[in-house]
Amino acid sequence: MIVLQVNQLYKSFATDEVLSGIKLEVQHRDRVALVGRNGAGKSTLLKIIAGQMSYDSGEIIIPKDIKIGYLEQHAGIDSALTIWEEMMTIFEPLKVMEAKLRGLEAQMADPAVYEDNEKYAQIMGEYDRLQHDFKDVGGYQYEADTRSVLHGMQFFPADYDKPIQSLSGGQRTRLALAKLLLSKPDLLILDEPTNHLDIETLQWLEGYLKGYNGAILIVSHDRYFLDQVVSTVYEVSRTRINRY
């Protein structure tokens, strides 16, 4: 299944052509690297794909049910929340479902309901359906997933209540990456994700990306990291692109 198609894309800044006739395709579970010299246009191409920059001509096709997640180079979270509160904002829809489940449980414990067979059966049916949906979207594991990803990014339980505003730039970048991984987009676009990572975090990220259930498009200068993670390489050179 194709999650991204770029056809004959052109982009210029004033009179300088940066990208010309770019073609690129990413399928579900593909691991794709975008390489090339500094200034070759890699970050520009990622910004265009992520919808953050316009282009002159060509087409970008992304199926409408495909969710894209993009981490810019030097991106960092700026938030008045604590680390844990910020991560929980991803799961608002799950929290709404959870509250509905608790509400239905309270209704089922009400004598006025459980003594009325018809009403009880109706609420029980609704509860079963909602519980099934909740389980399908990871409702019973999202807090464990959050702890696991935060741990991988070197944030521990003692850090969870720290205000994000008290973190360093590098920590905020790691947190932005953690949040993006937890949101599980169908296409994960990462621009130099290894910049603020130590060896241990880098190894954790390699393992996580190998098992990632969606497609990944990465710009990185770290050759070893790319060797571990990707299977297809596109090189941007002199405004054009070659696939290897």
mmCIF file of C-alpha atoms in Angstrom:
data_model
loop_
_atom_site.group_PDB
_atom_site.id
_atom_site.type_symbol
_atom_site.label_atom_id
_atom_site.label_comp_id
_atom_site.label_asym_id
_atom_site.label_seq_id
_atom_site.Cartn_x
_atom_site.Cartn_y
_atom_site.Cartn_z
ATOM 1 C CA MET A 1 0.000 0.000 0.000
ATOM 2 C CA ILE A 2 1.419 3.374 -1.051
ATOM 3 C CA VAL A 3 1.503 5.999 1.713
ATOM 4 C CA LEU A 4 3.330 8.701 -0.280
ATOM 5 C CA GLN A 5 3.975 9.462 -3.933
ATOM 6 C CA VAL A 6 5.947 12.452 -5.191
ATOM 7 C CA ASN A 7 5.740 13.028 -8.965
ATOM 8 C CA GLN A 8 7.783 15.503 -11.016
ATOM 9 C CA LEU A 9 8.198 17.958 -8.164
ATOM 10 C CA TYR A 10 9.875 21.315 -8.848
ATOM 11 C CA LYS A 11 10.889 23.964 -6.322
ATOM 12 C CA SER A 12 12.873 27.185 -6.746
ATOM 13 C CA PHE A 13 13.865 29.996 -4.404
ATOM 14 C CA ALA A 14 13.947 33.175 -6.542
ATOM 15 C CA THR A 15 16.126 32.142 -9.501
ATOM 16 C CA ASP A 16 17.792 29.166 -7.778
ATOM 17 C CA GLU A 17 16.271 25.820 -8.663
ATOM 18 C CA VAL A 18 16.532 23.545 -5.602
ATOM 19 C CA LEU A 19 14.511 20.501 -6.699
ATOM 20 C CA SER A 20 13.756 19.503 -10.271
ATOM 21 C CA GLY A 21 11.631 16.566 -11.455
ATOM 22 C CA ILE A 22 11.745 14.812 -8.067
ATOM 23 C CA LYS A 23 10.085 11.370 -7.982
ATOM 24 C CA LEU A 24 9.812 9.371 -4.781
ATOM 25 C CA GLU A 25 7.548 6.636 -3.473
ATOM 26 C CA VAL A 26 7.056 5.240 0.028
ATOM 27 C CA GLN A 27 4.974 2.142 0.760
ATOM 28 C CA HIS A 28 3.585 0.883 4.073
ATOM 29 C CA ARG A 29 6.455 -0.295 6.345
ATOM 30 C CA ASP A 30 9.139 1.044 3.963
ATOM 31 C CA ARG A 31 12.321 2.358 5.609
ATOM 32 C CA VAL A 32 13.612 5.136 3.357
ATOM 33 C CA ALA A 33 16.635 7.421 3.769
ATOM 34 C CA LEU A 34 17.122 10.738 2.023
ATOM 35 C CA VAL A 35 20.834 11.553 1.703
ATOM 36 C CA GLY A 36 22.921 14.244 0.010
ATOM 37 C CA ARG A 37 25.230 17.138 0.755
ATOM 38 C CA ASN A 38 24.288 20.020 3.042
ATOM 39 C CA GLY A 39 22.138 22.446 1.060
ATOM 40 C CA ALA A 40 21.114 19.804 -1.497
ATOM 41 C CA GLY A 41 17.417 20.306 -0.668
ATOM 42 C CA LYS A 42 16.669 17.351 1.621
ATOM 43 C CA SER A 43 15.035 19.376 4.410
ATOM 44 C CA THR A 44 13.151 21.436 1.806
ATOM 45 C CA LEU A 45 11.718 18.235 0.328
ATOM 46 C CA LEU A 46 10.653 16.977 3.789
ATOM 47 C CA LYS A 47 8.952 20.316 4.563
ATOM 48 C CA ILE A 48 7.059 20.157 1.242
ATOM 49 C CA ILE A 49 5.921 16.561 1.892
ATOM 50 C CA ALA A 50 4.819 17.541 5.424
ATOM 51 C CA GLY A 51 2.754 20.399 3.976
ATOM 52 C CA GLN A 52 4.861 23.133 5.600
ATOM 53 C CA MET A 53 6.241 24.614 2.392
ATOM 54 C CA SER A 54 4.783 25.279 -1.041
ATOM 55 C CA TYR A 55 6.196 23.924 -4.319
ATOM 56 C CA ASP A 56 6.155 25.255 -7.901
ATOM 57 C CA SER A 57 4.781 22.271 -9.819
ATOM 58 C CA GLY A 58 4.330 18.508 -9.711
ATOM 59 C CA GLU A 59 2.150 16.503 -7.345
ATOM 60 C CA ILE A 60 2.258 14.960 -3.906
ATOM 61 C CA ILE A 61 -0.194 12.127 -3.362
ATOM 62 C CA ILE A 62 -0.989 11.021 0.178
ATOM 63 C CA PRO A 63 -4.098 8.833 0.697
ATOM 64 C CA LYS A 64 -6.596 10.750 2.808
ATOM 65 C CA ASP A 65 -6.627 8.266 5.715
ATOM 66 C CA ILE A 66 -2.821 8.402 6.069
ATOM 67 C CA LYS A 67 -1.544 10.278 9.126
ATOM 68 C CA ILE A 68 1.848 11.975 8.769
ATOM 69 C CA GLY A 69 4.152 12.869 11.665
ATOM 70 C CA TYR A 70 7.086 15.198 11.048
ATOM 71 C CA LEU A 71 10.023 16.073 13.306
ATOM 72 C CA GLU A 72 11.992 19.066 12.074
ATOM 73 C CA GLN A 73 15.668 19.432 12.737
ATOM 74 C CA HIS A 74 16.135 21.272 16.081
ATOM 75 C CA ALA A 75 12.409 20.928 16.867
ATOM 76 C CA GLY A 76 11.578 21.136 20.532
ATOM 77 C CA ILE A 77 8.387 21.161 22.564
ATOM 78 C CA ASP A 78 7.407 24.521 24.009
ATOM 79 C CA SER A 79 4.689 23.906 26.569
ATOM 80 C CA ALA A 80 3.544 25.055 30.005
ATOM 81 C CA LEU A 81 2.717 21.437 30.948
ATOM 82 C CA THR A 82 4.798 18.822 32.730
ATOM 83 C CA ILE A 83 6.471 16.013 30.762
ATOM 84 C CA TRP A 84 3.751 13.478 31.640
ATOM 85 C CA GLU A 85 0.864 15.907 31.024
ATOM 86 C CA GLU A 86 2.254 16.782 27.599
ATOM 87 C CA MET A 87 2.551 13.115 26.590
ATOM 88 C CA MET A 88 -1.032 12.480 27.751
ATOM 89 C CA THR A 89 -2.383 15.140 25.355
ATOM 90 C CA ILE A 90 -1.861 12.589 22.544
ATOM 91 C CA PHE A 91 -4.386 10.264 24.146
ATOM 92 C CA GLU A 92 -7.329 12.653 24.687
ATOM 93 C CA PRO A 93 -9.716 10.491 22.567
ATOM 94 C CA LEU A 94 -8.773 7.433 24.670
ATOM 95 C CA LYS A 95 -9.399 9.359 27.871
ATOM 96 C CA VAL A 96 -12.889 10.291 26.613
ATOM 97 C CA MET A 97 -13.597 6.603 25.889
ATOM 98 C CA GLU A 98 -12.232 5.654 29.316
ATOM 99 C CA ALA A 99 -14.554 8.161 31.034
ATOM 100 C CA LYS A 100 -17.527 6.711 29.082
ATOM 101 C CA LEU A 101 -16.607 3.203 30.233
ATOM 102 C CA ARG A 102 -16.465 4.361 33.874
ATOM 103 C CA GLY A 103 -19.854 6.044 33.412
ATOM 104 C CA LEU A 104 -21.407 2.853 32.010
ATOM 105 C CA GLU A 105 -19.917 0.826 34.892
ATOM 106 C CA ALA A 106 -21.567 3.205 37.357
ATOM 107 C CA GLN A 107 -24.899 2.804 35.542
ATOM 108 C CA MET A 108 -24.647 -0.995 35.639
ATOM 109 C CA ALA A 109 -24.109 -0.836 39.418
ATOM 110 C CA ASP A 110 -27.280 1.232 39.857
ATOM 111 C CA PRO A 111 -30.225 -0.856 41.214
ATOM 112 C CA ALA A 112 -32.612 1.053 38.934
ATOM 113 C CA VAL A 113 -30.640 -0.362 35.986
ATOM 114 C CA TYR A 114 -29.627 -3.865 37.059
ATOM 115 C CA GLU A 115 -33.143 -4.682 38.249
ATOM 116 C CA ASP A 116 -34.509 -3.721 34.805
ATOM 117 C CA ASN A 117 -33.397 -6.592 32.531
ATOM 118 C CA GLU A 118 -34.016 -4.749 29.272
ATOM 119 C CA LYS A 119 -32.164 -1.600 30.338
ATOM 120 C CA TYR A 120 -29.287 -3.614 31.814
ATOM 121 C CA ALA A 121 -28.874 -5.660 28.606
ATOM 122 C CA GLN A 122 -28.853 -2.483 26.522
ATOM 123 C CA ILE A 123 -26.151 -0.813 28.656
ATOM 124 C CA MET A 124 -24.163 -4.056 28.838
ATOM 125 C CA GLY A 125 -24.186 -4.276 25.012
ATOM 126 C CA GLU A 126 -22.954 -0.685 24.703
ATOM 127 C CA TYR A 127 -20.262 -1.368 27.317
ATOM 128 C CA ASP A 128 -19.017 -4.479 25.478
ATOM 129 C CA ARG A 129 -18.774 -2.623 22.158
ATOM 130 C CA LEU A 130 -16.950 0.338 23.702
ATOM 131 C CA GLN A 131 -14.582 -1.921 25.650
ATOM 132 C CA HIS A 132 -13.713 -3.785 22.444
ATOM 133 C CA ASP A 133 -12.995 -0.518 20.581
ATOM 134 C CA PHE A 134 -10.970 0.794 23.539
ATOM 135 C CA LYS A 135 -8.796 -2.341 23.535
ATOM 136 C CA ASP A 136 -8.319 -2.146 19.729
ATOM 137 C CA VAL A 137 -6.904 1.376 19.875
ATOM 138 C CA GLY A 138 -4.474 0.536 22.694
ATOM 139 C CA GLY A 139 -6.573 1.846 25.577
ATOM 140 C CA TYR A 140 -5.172 -0.646 28.079
ATOM 141 C CA GLN A 141 -1.514 -0.056 27.226
ATOM 142 C CA TYR A 142 -1.054 3.614 26.367
ATOM 143 C CA GLU A 143 0.390 4.507 29.780
ATOM 144 C CA ALA A 144 2.830 1.570 29.630
ATOM 145 C CA ASP A 145 3.786 2.563 26.039
ATOM 146 C CA THR A 146 4.386 6.131 27.231
ATOM 147 C CA ARG A 147 6.653 4.993 30.075
ATOM 148 C CA SER A 148 8.582 2.736 27.680
ATOM 149 C CA VAL A 149 9.204 5.479 25.073
ATOM 150 C CA LEU A 150 10.074 8.084 27.722
ATOM 151 C CA HIS A 151 12.547 5.617 29.258
ATOM 152 C CA GLY A 152 14.090 5.047 25.816
ATOM 153 C CA MET A 153 14.511 8.813 25.468
ATOM 154 C CA GLN A 154 16.167 8.992 28.933
ATOM 155 C CA PHE A 155 13.206 10.414 30.865
ATOM 156 C CA PHE A 156 12.476 8.498 34.067
ATOM 157 C CA PRO A 157 9.564 8.504 36.585
ATOM 158 C CA ALA A 158 11.367 11.126 38.691
ATOM 159 C CA ASP A 159 11.232 13.448 35.639
ATOM 160 C CA TYR A 160 7.531 13.066 34.802
ATOM 161 C CA ASP A 161 6.384 16.027 36.935
ATOM 162 C CA LYS A 162 9.091 18.387 35.666
ATOM 163 C CA PRO A 163 7.752 21.409 33.773
ATOM 164 C CA ILE A 164 8.863 21.285 30.129
ATOM 165 C CA GLN A 165 9.963 24.920 30.439
ATOM 166 C CA SER A 166 12.696 23.788 32.849
ATOM 167 C CA LEU A 167 14.275 21.443 30.257
ATOM 168 C CA SER A 168 17.322 22.131 28.077
ATOM 169 C CA GLY A 169 17.021 22.490 24.297
ATOM 170 C CA GLY A 170 18.371 18.977 23.745
ATOM 171 C CA GLN A 171 15.903 17.488 26.229
ATOM 172 C CA ARG A 172 13.002 19.290 24.531
ATOM 173 C CA THR A 173 14.081 17.855 21.179
ATOM 174 C CA ARG A 174 14.190 14.338 22.650
ATOM 175 C CA LEU A 175 10.753 14.906 24.147
ATOM 176 C CA ALA A 176 9.388 16.087 20.770
ATOM 177 C CA LEU A 177 10.695 12.841 19.258
ATOM 178 C CA ALA A 178 9.121 10.780 22.071
ATOM 179 C CA LYS A 179 5.760 12.493 21.526
ATOM 180 C CA LEU A 180 5.899 11.879 17.787
ATOM 181 C CA LEU A 181 6.734 8.177 18.256
ATOM 182 C CA LEU A 182 3.825 7.786 20.699
ATOM 183 C CA SER A 183 1.376 9.369 18.251
ATOM 184 C CA LYS A 184 2.205 6.483 15.835
ATOM 185 C CA PRO A 185 1.707 8.190 12.461
ATOM 186 C CA ASP A 186 1.409 6.006 9.320
ATOM 187 C CA LEU A 187 4.391 7.892 7.856
ATOM 188 C CA LEU A 188 7.092 9.043 10.262
ATOM 189 C CA ILE A 189 9.280 11.810 8.780
ATOM 190 C CA LEU A 190 12.467 12.512 10.743
ATOM 191 C CA ASP A 191 15.002 15.235 9.908
ATOM 192 C CA GLU A 192 18.337 14.470 11.624
ATOM 193 C CA PRO A 193 16.716 12.668 14.601
ATOM 194 C CA THR A 194 20.077 11.525 16.044
ATOM 195 C CA ASN A 195 21.482 15.030 16.684
ATOM 196 C CA HIS A 196 20.825 15.210 20.443
ATOM 197 C CA LEU A 197 21.089 11.515 21.265
ATOM 198 C CA ASP A 198 23.784 9.689 23.205
ATOM 199 C CA ILE A 199 24.852 6.148 22.217
ATOM 200 C CA GLU A 200 22.373 4.418 24.513
ATOM 201 C CA THR A 201 19.393 6.462 23.258
ATOM 202 C CA LEU A 202 20.532 6.004 19.669
ATOM 203 C CA GLN A 203 20.603 2.220 20.084
ATOM 204 C CA TRP A 204 17.143 2.290 21.633
ATOM 205 C CA LEU A 205 15.833 4.398 18.722
ATOM 206 C CA GLU A 206 17.344 1.993 16.157
ATOM 207 C CA GLY A 207 15.520 -0.921 17.788
ATOM 208 C CA TYR A 208 12.260 1.015 18.047
ATOM 209 C CA LEU A 209 12.324 2.083 14.396
ATOM 210 C CA LYS A 210 13.136 -1.449 13.196
ATOM 211 C CA GLY A 211 9.923 -2.660 14.822
ATOM 212 C CA TYR A 212 7.840 0.392 13.892
ATOM 213 C CA ASN A 213 4.513 -0.510 12.322
ATOM 214 C CA GLY A 214 4.330 2.377 9.834
ATOM 215 C CA ALA A 215 6.581 3.757 7.086
ATOM 216 C CA ILE A 216 9.659 5.869 7.858
ATOM 217 C CA LEU A 217 11.387 8.600 5.846
ATOM 218 C CA ILE A 218 14.654 9.815 7.419
ATOM 219 C CA VAL A 219 17.268 12.448 6.689
ATOM 220 C CA SER A 220 20.474 11.705 8.585
ATOM 221 C CA HIS A 221 24.231 12.095 8.202
ATOM 222 C CA ASP A 222 24.788 9.143 10.512
ATOM 223 C CA ARG A 223 25.692 6.363 8.074
ATOM 224 C CA TYR A 224 25.830 3.618 10.699
ATOM 225 C CA PHE A 225 22.369 4.557 11.985
ATOM 226 C CA LEU A 226 20.946 4.482 8.439
ATOM 227 C CA ASP A 227 22.596 1.099 7.748
ATOM 228 C CA GLN A 228 20.801 -0.294 10.801
ATOM 229 C CA VAL A 229 17.380 1.131 9.975
ATOM 230 C CA VAL A 230 16.719 1.725 6.256
ATOM 231 C CA SER A 231 16.403 -0.489 3.195
ATOM 232 C CA THR A 232 15.988 2.130 0.429
ATOM 233 C CA VAL A 233 18.112 5.220 -0.176
ATOM 234 C CA TYR A 234 17.294 8.272 -2.297
ATOM 235 C CA GLU A 235 20.192 10.641 -2.960
ATOM 236 C CA VAL A 236 19.475 14.305 -3.687
ATOM 237 C CA SER A 237 22.242 15.786 -5.826
ATOM 238 C CA ARG A 238 22.334 18.804 -8.157
ATOM 239 C CA THR A 239 18.545 19.335 -7.778
ATOM 240 C CA ARG A 240 17.760 15.779 -8.908
ATOM 241 C CA ILE A 241 17.143 12.507 -7.092
ATOM 242 C CA ASN A 242 18.409 8.926 -7.567
ATOM 243 C CA ARG A 243 17.077 5.807 -5.912
ATOM 244 C CA TYR A 244 19.360 3.027 -4.664
#
